[in-house]
PDB file of C-alpha atoms and ligand atoms in Angstrom:
ATOM      1  CA  MET A   1      -0.450 -23.823  -0.496  1.00 76.00           C
ATOM      2  CA  SER A   2      -2.679 -23.512   2.584  1.00 74.00           C
ATOM      3  CA  LEU A   3      -6.120 -21.942   2.859  1.00 71.00           C
ATOM      4  CA  ILE A   4      -7.478 -20.603   6.148  1.00 72.00           C
ATOM      5  CA  GLN A   5     -11.022 -19.240   6.362  1.00 65.00           C
ATOM      6  CA  ARG A   6     -11.732 -16.620   8.998  1.00 68.00           C
ATOM      7  CA  GLU A   7     -15.027 -14.834   9.344  1.00 69.00           C
ATOM      8  CA  LYS A   8     -15.632 -13.418   5.851  1.00 75.00           C
ATOM      9  CA  LEU A   9     -11.901 -13.575   5.098  1.00 85.00           C
ATOM     10  CA  ASN A  10      -9.841 -16.193   3.269  1.00 93.00           C
ATOM     11  CA  ILE A  11      -6.096 -16.408   3.646  1.00 94.00           C
ATOM     12  CA  ILE A  12      -4.049 -18.258   1.036  1.00 96.00           C
ATOM     13  CA  THR A  13      -0.420 -18.846   2.012  1.00 96.00           C
ATOM     14  CA  LEU A  14       2.100 -19.739  -0.679  1.00 97.00           C
ATOM     15  CA  ALA A  15       5.603 -21.001   0.046  1.00 97.00           C
ATOM     16  CA  GLU A  16       6.959 -19.339  -3.087  1.00 97.00           C
ATOM     17  CA  VAL A  17       5.491 -17.336  -5.950  1.00 97.00           C
ATOM     18  CA  ASN A  18       6.751 -14.975  -8.627  1.00 97.00           C
ATOM     19  CA  SER A  19       4.544 -12.151  -7.313  1.00 98.00           C
ATOM     20  CA  THR A  20       1.455 -12.280  -5.116  1.00 98.00           C
ATOM     21  CA  ASN A  21      -0.121  -9.609  -7.350  1.00 98.00           C
ATOM     22  CA  LEU A  22       0.539 -11.664 -10.501  1.00 97.00           C
ATOM     23  CA  TYR A  23      -0.840 -14.775  -8.773  1.00 98.00           C
ATOM     24  CA  ALA A  24      -3.956 -12.891  -7.690  1.00 98.00           C
ATOM     25  CA  LYS A  25      -4.552 -11.460 -11.155  1.00 97.00           C
ATOM     26  CA  ALA A  26      -3.989 -14.805 -12.902  1.00 97.00           C
ATOM     27  CA  ASN A  27      -6.419 -16.603 -10.588  1.00 97.00           C
ATOM     28  CA  LEU A  28      -8.850 -13.773  -9.942  1.00 97.00           C
ATOM     29  CA  ALA A  29     -11.925 -15.582 -11.258  1.00 96.00           C
ATOM     30  CA  ASP A  30     -11.420 -18.362  -8.699  1.00 96.00           C
ATOM     31  CA  ILE A  31     -10.568 -16.126  -5.755  1.00 96.00           C
ATOM     32  CA  ALA A  32     -13.364 -14.834  -3.518  1.00 95.00           C
ATOM     33  CA  ASP A  33     -13.810 -11.221  -2.410  1.00 96.00           C
ATOM     34  CA  LYS A  34     -11.738 -10.378   0.689  1.00 96.00           C
ATOM     35  CA  THR A  35      -9.047 -12.982   0.102  1.00 97.00           C
ATOM     36  CA  VAL A  36      -5.514 -12.377   1.328  1.00 97.00           C
ATOM     37  CA  ILE A  37      -2.654 -13.995  -0.558  1.00 98.00           C
ATOM     38  CA  CYS A  38       0.611 -14.173   1.363  1.00 97.00           C
ATOM     39  CA  ALA A  39       3.903 -15.588   0.193  1.00 98.00           C
ATOM     40  CA  ASP A  40       6.958 -16.569   2.199  1.00 97.00           C
ATOM     41  CA  LYS A  41       9.132 -15.962  -0.822  1.00 97.00           C
ATOM     42  CA  GLN A  42       8.609 -13.758  -3.860  1.00 98.00           C
ATOM     43  CA  THR A  43      10.932 -14.232  -6.818  1.00 96.00           C
ATOM     44  CA  SER A  44       9.718 -11.343  -9.050  1.00 96.00           C
ATOM     45  CA  GLY A  45       8.079  -8.839  -6.717  1.00 96.00           C
ATOM     46  CA  ARG A  46       6.828  -5.784  -8.570  1.00 95.00           C
ATOM     47  CA  GLY A  47       6.552  -2.199  -7.464  1.00 93.00           C
ATOM     48  CA  ARG A  48       4.944   0.943  -8.794  1.00 91.00           C
ATOM     49  CA  PHE A  49       6.217   2.307 -12.126  1.00 87.00           C
ATOM     50  CA  GLU A  50       7.523  -1.135 -13.057  1.00 87.00           C
ATOM     51  CA  ARG A  51      10.183  -1.184 -10.369  1.00 91.00           C
ATOM     52  CA  ALA A  52      11.196  -4.421  -8.661  1.00 93.00           C
ATOM     53  CA  TRP A  53      10.310  -5.167  -5.039  1.00 95.00           C
ATOM     54  CA  VAL A  54      13.245  -6.927  -3.408  1.00 92.00           C
ATOM     55  CA  ASP A  55      12.576 -10.041  -1.315  1.00 95.00           C
ATOM     56  CA  LEU A  56      14.244  -9.422   2.065  1.00 94.00           C
ATOM     57  CA  GLY A  57      13.397 -12.855   3.466  1.00 96.00           C
ATOM     58  CA  SER A  58      10.452 -14.809   4.794  1.00 96.00           C
ATOM     59  CA  GLY A  59      10.091 -12.689   7.944  1.00 97.00           C
ATOM     60  CA  ASN A  60       8.739  -9.874   5.799  1.00 98.00           C
ATOM     61  CA  ILE A  61       5.254  -9.453   4.376  1.00 98.00           C
ATOM     62  CA  PHE A  62       4.510  -9.959   0.694  1.00 98.00           C
ATOM     63  CA  MET A  63       0.775  -9.951   0.321  1.00 98.00           C
ATOM     64  CA  SER A  64      -2.078  -9.080  -1.990  1.00 98.00           C
ATOM     65  CA  LEU A  65      -5.653  -8.406  -0.996  1.00 98.00           C
ATOM     66  CA  VAL A  66      -8.246  -9.442  -3.566  1.00 98.00           C
ATOM     67  CA  LEU A  67     -11.215  -7.107  -3.362  1.00 98.00           C
ATOM     68  CA  LYS A  68     -14.403  -7.298  -5.400  1.00 97.00           C
ATOM     69  CA  PRO A  69     -16.427  -4.422  -3.987  1.00 96.00           C
ATOM     70  CA  SER A  70     -18.850  -4.011  -6.892  1.00 95.00           C
ATOM     71  CA  GLU A  71     -19.568  -4.950 -10.480  1.00 93.00           C
ATOM     72  CA  GLU A  72     -18.369  -1.558 -11.692  1.00 94.00           C
ATOM     73  CA  PHE A  73     -15.147   0.293 -11.068  1.00 94.00           C
ATOM     74  CA  LYS A  74     -15.542   3.470  -9.016  1.00 94.00           C
ATOM     75  CA  PRO A  75     -12.822   6.146  -9.178  1.00 92.00           C
ATOM     76  CA  PHE A  76     -12.395   6.270  -5.407  1.00 94.00           C
ATOM     77  CA  TYR A  77     -11.179   2.659  -5.406  1.00 95.00           C
ATOM     78  CA  SER A  78      -7.777   4.133  -6.243  1.00 94.00           C
ATOM     79  CA  ASN A  79      -7.853   5.733  -2.766  1.00 96.00           C
ATOM     80  CA  LEU A  80      -7.818   2.266  -1.198  1.00 97.00           C
ATOM     81  CA  THR A  81      -4.011   2.401  -1.238  1.00 97.00           C
ATOM     82  CA  GLN A  82      -4.214   5.563   0.888  1.00 97.00           C
ATOM     83  CA  TYR A  83      -6.674   3.849   3.216  1.00 98.00           C
ATOM     84  CA  PHE A  84      -4.186   0.951   3.439  1.00 98.00           C
ATOM     85  CA  SER A  85      -1.328   3.340   4.273  1.00 98.00           C
ATOM     86  CA  VAL A  86      -3.304   5.019   7.079  1.00 98.00           C
ATOM     87  CA  ILE A  87      -4.220   1.656   8.651  1.00 98.00           C
ATOM     88  CA  LEU A  88      -0.614   0.536   8.376  1.00 98.00           C
ATOM     89  CA  CYS A  89       0.568   3.731  10.097  1.00 98.00           C
ATOM     90  CA  GLU A  90      -1.889   3.076  12.925  1.00 98.00           C
ATOM     91  CA  ILE A  91      -0.455  -0.418  13.411  1.00 97.00           C
ATOM     92  CA  LEU A  92       3.137   0.848  13.322  1.00 98.00           C
ATOM     93  CA  GLU A  93       2.198   3.450  15.932  1.00 98.00           C
ATOM     94  CA  GLU A  94       1.186   0.573  18.230  1.00 96.00           C
ATOM     95  CA  TYR A  95       4.884  -0.389  18.089  1.00 96.00           C
ATOM     96  CA  GLY A  96       5.826   3.100  19.312  1.00 97.00           C
ATOM     97  CA  LEU A  97       6.866   4.515  15.926  1.00 98.00           C
ATOM     98  CA  LYS A  98       5.894   7.785  14.243  1.00 98.00           C
ATOM     99  CA  PRO A  99       5.350   6.685  10.636  1.00 98.00           C
ATOM    100  CA  GLN A 100       4.645   9.161   7.850  1.00 98.00           C
ATOM    101  CA  ILE A 101       3.061   8.905   4.438  1.00 97.00           C
ATOM    102  CA  LYS A 102       4.710  10.057   1.242  1.00 96.00           C
ATOM    103  CA  TRP A 103       2.004  10.706  -1.349  1.00 95.00           C
ATOM    104  CA  PRO A 104       0.307   8.701  -2.544  1.00 94.00           C
ATOM    105  CA  ASN A 105       0.926   5.688  -0.324  1.00 95.00           C
ATOM    106  CA  ASP A 106       4.531   5.024   0.685  1.00 96.00           C
ATOM    107  CA  VAL A 107       4.909   4.507   4.421  1.00 97.00           C
ATOM    108  CA  LEU A 108       8.128   5.890   5.888  1.00 98.00           C
ATOM    109  CA  VAL A 109       9.758   5.800   9.300  1.00 98.00           C
ATOM    110  CA  ASP A 110      12.311   8.509   9.912  1.00 96.00           C
ATOM    111  CA  GLY A 111      12.275   9.322   6.188  1.00 95.00           C
ATOM    112  CA  LYS A 112      13.040   5.708   5.241  1.00 97.00           C
ATOM    113  CA  LYS A 113      10.596   3.519   3.348  1.00 97.00           C
ATOM    114  CA  ILE A 114       9.181   0.635   5.370  1.00 98.00           C
ATOM    115  CA  ALA A 115       6.317  -0.389   3.081  1.00 98.00           C
ATOM    116  CA  GLY A 116       5.099   0.019  -0.477  1.00 96.00           C
ATOM    117  CA  ILE A 117       1.693  -0.596  -1.976  1.00 97.00           C
ATOM    118  CA  LEU A 118       0.786  -1.486  -5.553  1.00 96.00           C
ATOM    119  CA  SER A 119      -2.864  -1.463  -6.588  1.00 96.00           C
ATOM    120  CA  GLU A 120      -3.951  -3.044  -9.841  1.00 96.00           C
ATOM    121  CA  SER A 121      -7.483  -3.181 -11.180  1.00 95.00           C
ATOM    122  CA  VAL A 122      -8.454  -6.131 -13.307  1.00 96.00           C
ATOM    123  CA  MET A 123     -10.692  -5.579 -16.318  1.00 93.00           C
ATOM    124  CA  GLN A 124     -12.088  -8.082 -18.784  1.00 91.00           C
ATOM    125  CA  GLY A 125     -12.955  -5.979 -21.785  1.00 91.00           C
ATOM    126  CA  HIS A 126     -15.009  -3.170 -20.282  1.00 90.00           C
ATOM    127  CA  ASN A 127     -16.009  -5.249 -17.267  1.00 94.00           C
ATOM    128  CA  PHE A 128     -14.418  -4.611 -13.908  1.00 96.00           C
ATOM    129  CA  LYS A 129     -13.446  -7.880 -12.247  1.00 96.00           C
ATOM    130  CA  GLY A 130     -11.762  -6.726  -9.065  1.00 97.00           C
ATOM    131  CA  LEU A 131      -8.845  -5.046  -7.388  1.00 97.00           C
ATOM    132  CA  VAL A 132      -5.546  -6.470  -6.288  1.00 98.00           C
ATOM    133  CA  LEU A 133      -3.984  -4.445  -3.514  1.00 98.00           C
ATOM    134  CA  GLY A 134      -0.429  -5.660  -3.041  1.00 98.00           C
ATOM    135  CA  ALA A 135       1.865  -4.629  -0.243  1.00 98.00           C
ATOM    136  CA  GLY A 136       5.398  -5.294   0.794  1.00 98.00           C
ATOM    137  CA  ILE A 137       6.034  -4.529   4.468  1.00 98.00           C
ATOM    138  CA  ASN A 138       9.538  -4.781   5.878  1.00 98.00           C
ATOM    139  CA  LEU A 139       9.073  -6.479   9.240  1.00 98.00           C
ATOM    140  CA  ASN A 140      12.260  -8.449   9.764  1.00 98.00           C
ATOM    141  CA  ALA A 141      15.161  -7.441   7.562  1.00 96.00           C
ATOM    142  CA  ASN A 142      18.859  -7.933   7.929  1.00 95.00           C
ATOM    143  CA  PRO A 143      20.493  -4.449   7.817  1.00 94.00           C
ATOM    144  CA  ASP A 144      23.126  -5.762   5.384  1.00 94.00           C
ATOM    145  CA  ASP A 145      20.414  -6.948   2.983  1.00 94.00           C
ATOM    146  CA  LEU A 146      18.919  -3.452   2.876  1.00 93.00           C
ATOM    147  CA  LYS A 147      22.113  -2.261   1.176  1.00 92.00           C
ATOM    148  CA  GLN A 148      21.047  -3.967  -2.065  1.00 91.00           C
ATOM    149  CA  ILE A 149      18.268  -1.349  -2.359  1.00 92.00           C
ATOM    150  CA  THR A 150      20.142   1.642  -3.676  1.00 90.00           C
ATOM    151  CA  ASP A 151      17.460   3.892  -5.178  1.00 88.00           C
ATOM    152  CA  LYS A 152      16.036   4.988  -1.816  1.00 91.00           C
ATOM    153  CA  GLU A 153      16.583   4.780   1.921  1.00 95.00           C
ATOM    154  CA  VAL A 154      14.737   1.843   3.446  1.00 97.00           C
ATOM    155  CA  THR A 155      14.188   0.386   6.873  1.00 97.00           C
ATOM    156  CA  ALA A 156      12.326  -2.424   8.603  1.00 98.00           C
ATOM    157  CA  LEU A 157      10.254  -2.667  11.764  1.00 98.00           C
ATOM    158  CA  ASN A 158      12.742  -4.958  13.549  1.00 98.00           C
ATOM    159  CA  ILE A 159      15.493  -2.400  12.975  1.00 97.00           C
ATOM    160  CA  GLU A 160      13.362   0.489  14.216  1.00 98.00           C
ATOM    161  CA  VAL A 161      12.265  -1.269  17.436  1.00 98.00           C
ATOM    162  CA  ASP A 162      15.399  -3.362  17.878  1.00 97.00           C
ATOM    163  CA  LYS A 163      13.649  -6.701  18.221  1.00 97.00           C
ATOM    164  CA  SER A 164      12.276  -9.347  15.890  1.00 97.00           C
ATOM    165  CA  ILE A 165       8.645  -9.067  14.928  1.00 97.00           C
ATOM    166  CA  ASP A 166       6.030 -11.820  14.998  1.00 97.00           C
ATOM    167  CA  LYS A 167       4.720 -11.752  11.430  1.00 97.00           C
ATOM    168  CA  THR A 168       1.486 -13.628  12.237  1.00 95.00           C
ATOM    169  CA  ILE A 169       0.538 -11.273  15.070  1.00 95.00           C
ATOM    170  CA  PHE A 170       1.343  -8.224  12.919  1.00 97.00           C
ATOM    171  CA  LEU A 171      -0.646  -9.503   9.951  1.00 96.00           C
ATOM    172  CA  ASP A 172      -3.664 -10.518  12.058  1.00 94.00           C
ATOM    173  CA  ARG A 173      -3.736  -7.113  13.703  1.00 95.00           C
ATOM    174  CA  PHE A 174      -3.428  -5.365  10.343  1.00 97.00           C
ATOM    175  CA  LEU A 175      -6.152  -7.411   8.658  1.00 96.00           C
ATOM    176  CA  ASP A 176      -8.544  -6.971  11.607  1.00 93.00           C
ATOM    177  CA  LYS A 177      -8.117  -3.205  11.478  1.00 95.00           C
ATOM    178  CA  PHE A 178      -8.224  -2.992   7.676  1.00 96.00           C
ATOM    179  CA  PHE A 179     -11.472  -4.922   7.387  1.00 95.00           C
ATOM    180  CA  ALA A 180     -13.074  -3.326  10.472  1.00 93.00           C
ATOM    181  CA  SER A 181     -13.534  -0.042   8.566  1.00 95.00           C
ATOM    182  CA  TYR A 182     -13.344  -1.279   4.959  1.00 96.00           C
ATOM    183  CA  ASP A 183     -17.115  -1.347   4.335  1.00 95.00           C
ATOM    184  CA  LYS A 184     -17.442   2.149   5.770  1.00 96.00           C
ATOM    185  CA  PHE A 185     -14.613   3.325   3.504  1.00 97.00           C
ATOM    186  CA  LEU A 186     -16.530   1.954   0.518  1.00 96.00           C
ATOM    187  CA  GLU A 187     -19.495   4.119   1.547  1.00 95.00           C
ATOM    188  CA  LYS A 188     -17.609   7.312   2.355  1.00 96.00           C
ATOM    189  CA  GLY A 189     -14.412   7.238   0.264  1.00 95.00           C
ATOM    190  CA  PHE A 190     -11.318   9.355   0.880  1.00 96.00           C
ATOM    191  CA  VAL A 191     -13.066  11.897   3.115  1.00 96.00           C
ATOM    192  CA  MET A 192     -13.297   9.206   5.777  1.00 97.00           C
ATOM    193  CA  ILE A 193      -9.509   9.145   6.142  1.00 97.00           C
ATOM    194  CA  GLU A 194      -8.668  12.662   4.945  1.00 97.00           C
ATOM    195  CA  ASN A 195      -7.611  14.006   8.362  1.00 97.00           C
ATOM    196  CA  ASP A 196      -5.797  10.832   9.369  1.00 97.00           C
ATOM    197  CA  TYR A 197      -3.924  10.870   6.061  1.00 97.00           C
ATOM    198  CA  ILE A 198      -3.025  14.570   6.126  1.00 96.00           C
ATOM    199  CA  LYS A 199      -1.760  14.539   9.692  1.00 96.00           C
ATOM    200  CA  ARG A 200       0.819  11.912   8.689  1.00 97.00           C
ATOM    201  CA  ALA A 201       1.761  13.486   5.339  1.00 94.00           C
ATOM    202  CA  CYS A 202       5.471  14.315   5.257  1.00 91.00           C
ATOM    203  CA  PHE A 203       5.574  16.338   2.052  1.00 91.00           C
ATOM    204  CA  LEU A 204       3.136  19.213   2.558  1.00 93.00           C
ATOM    205  CA  GLY A 205       4.619  22.697   2.345  1.00 92.00           C
ATOM    206  CA  LYS A 206       7.810  21.381   0.744  1.00 93.00           C
ATOM    207  CA  GLU A 207       9.342  22.013  -2.684  1.00 94.00           C
ATOM    208  CA  ILE A 208       9.045  18.680  -4.445  1.00 94.00           C
ATOM    209  CA  SER A 209       9.390  16.957  -7.807  1.00 92.00           C
ATOM    210  CA  VAL A 210       6.747  14.468  -8.823  1.00 93.00           C
ATOM    211  CA  LYS A 211       7.651  11.931 -11.473  1.00 90.00           C
ATOM    212  CA  GLY A 212       4.920  10.443 -13.628  1.00 82.00           C
ATOM    213  CA  PHE A 213       5.254   7.984 -16.517  1.00 80.00           C
ATOM    214  CA  ASN A 214       6.246  10.679 -19.011  1.00 83.00           C
ATOM    215  CA  ASN A 215       7.167  13.811 -17.129  1.00 88.00           C
ATOM    216  CA  THR A 216       8.375  15.348 -13.895  1.00 92.00           C
ATOM    217  CA  ILE A 217       6.562  18.282 -12.307  1.00 91.00           C
ATOM    218  CA  PHE A 218       8.175  20.655  -9.804  1.00 93.00           C
ATOM    219  CA  GLY A 219       6.280  22.768  -7.298  1.00 94.00           C
ATOM    220  CA  THR A 220       5.326  23.351  -3.699  1.00 95.00           C
ATOM    221  CA  ALA A 221       3.109  20.657  -2.213  1.00 95.00           C
ATOM    222  CA  LYS A 222       0.157  22.737  -1.125  1.00 94.00           C
ATOM    223  CA  SER A 223      -2.544  20.302  -0.107  1.00 94.00           C
ATOM    224  CA  ILE A 224      -4.325  17.034  -0.618  1.00 95.00           C
ATOM    225  CA  ASN A 225      -7.785  17.551  -2.055  1.00 95.00           C
ATOM    226  CA  SER A 226     -10.933  15.642  -1.107  1.00 94.00           C
ATOM    227  CA  ALA A 227     -10.177  13.065  -3.827  1.00 95.00           C
ATOM    228  CA  GLY A 228      -6.765  12.287  -2.307  1.00 96.00           C
ATOM    229  CA  GLU A 229      -4.955  14.050  -5.155  1.00 95.00           C
ATOM    230  CA  LEU A 230      -1.850  16.163  -4.650  1.00 95.00           C
ATOM    231  CA  VAL A 231      -2.217  19.887  -5.255  1.00 95.00           C
ATOM    232  CA  LEU A 232       1.011  21.625  -6.237  1.00 94.00           C
ATOM    233  CA  GLU A 233       1.592  25.357  -6.528  1.00 94.00           C
ATOM    234  CA  LYS A 234       3.857  26.551  -9.286  1.00 92.00           C
ATOM    235  CA  ASP A 235       4.358  30.158 -10.413  1.00 90.00           C
ATOM    236  CA  GLY A 236       1.112  31.145  -8.714  1.00 89.00           C
ATOM    237  CA  ASN A 237      -0.882  28.380 -10.433  1.00 93.00           C
ATOM    238  CA  GLU A 238      -2.332  25.260  -8.891  1.00 93.00           C
ATOM    239  CA  ILE A 239      -1.631  21.918 -10.521  1.00 91.00           C
ATOM    240  CA  THR A 240      -3.576  18.837  -9.448  1.00 93.00           C
ATOM    241  CA  VAL A 241      -1.538  15.666  -9.709  1.00 91.00           C
ATOM    242  CA  THR A 242      -3.477  12.424  -9.909  1.00 91.00           C
ATOM    243  CA  MET A 243      -0.610   9.950 -10.121  1.00 88.00           C
ATOM    244  CA  GLY A 244       3.142   9.955  -9.685  1.00 91.00           C
ATOM    245  CA  ASP A 245       5.978   9.459  -7.300  1.00 88.00           C
ATOM    246  CA  ILE A 246       7.539  12.152  -5.149  1.00 91.00           C
ATOM    247  CA  LEU A 247      11.286  12.007  -5.796  1.00 87.00           C
TER     248      LEU A 247
HETATM  249  C1  BTN B 301       6.024   0.182  -4.440  1.00 63.32           C
HETATM  250  O1  BTN B 301       6.372   0.797  -3.431  1.00 63.32           O
HETATM  251  O2  BTN B 301       6.510   0.448  -5.544  1.00 63.32           O
HETATM  252  C2  BTN B 301       4.989  -0.896  -4.310  1.00 63.32           C
HETATM  253  C3  BTN B 301       5.605  -2.194  -3.882  1.00 63.32           C
HETATM  254  C4  BTN B 301       4.600  -3.317  -3.756  1.00 63.32           C
HETATM  255  C5  BTN B 301       5.267  -4.634  -3.442  1.00 63.32           C
HETATM  256  C6  BTN B 301       4.282  -5.706  -3.113  1.00 63.32           C
HETATM  257  S1  BTN B 301       5.043  -7.141  -2.449  1.00 63.32           S
HETATM  258  C7  BTN B 301       3.533  -8.014  -2.576  1.00 63.32           C
HETATM  259  C8  BTN B 301       2.884  -7.595  -3.881  1.00 63.32           C
HETATM  260  N1  BTN B 301       3.360  -8.400  -4.963  1.00 63.32           N
HETATM  261  C9  BTN B 301       4.100  -7.701  -5.821  1.00 63.32           C
HETATM  262  O3  BTN B 301       4.669  -8.157  -6.827  1.00 63.32           O
HETATM  263  N2  BTN B 301       4.133  -6.423  -5.451  1.00 63.32           N
HETATM  264  C10 BTN B 301       3.400  -6.195  -4.243  1.00 63.32           C
END
């Protein structure tokens, strides 16, 4: 394990871990606010809705941000994944791509998933201890290895730009941009990124199915409200969806 301290930011690098999110949650009490945990290899990466996140090799990013913004949980902390997805799109645009966001926070290039984000809040009884914002970003994948992911179309930055990507440069750039506006996001919430999020949203106006833990809802994706929730129209009624996965 190595620990680098940048201005107000700690970076812990692990050679191998089961999951950077699990590591962050297990060690949360000893990890300072604004710590980034990166692993070269993840043996049990976890995704949303208890899916697995496949390790595509050490050239890719497996990281978790540990954030302790306040002593109490605030509902808009769940929008941090959307903030993350907007910042990530901005970085991918610097590589000449036109990334899009699939609600709530999947980042796609050409309809194929390039990154996924899993946010977990840590409670001790009723006390909020912090957030773990985990992300897998496909930077350098072998096209043959992508074939093992069969439930969705996926891609990687090296494939999209046809050259290998310097992981350190990418990560530094991402972290600089993420933390440059993070404090402002904590003041303003989703409205700060509303326009930037909506202009990259690839689902609006489409007939979609949204799968939650227990049900699937069909409808037309009408809008994203000021809380970052998805508003569907079905049979003339509006349904606000707070969590789920667009199929
Ligand atoms: C998803 O799209 O379902 C979210 C995927 C999140 C994967 C990342 S990889 C780093 C961190 N550690 C994990 O176990 N999961 C997240």
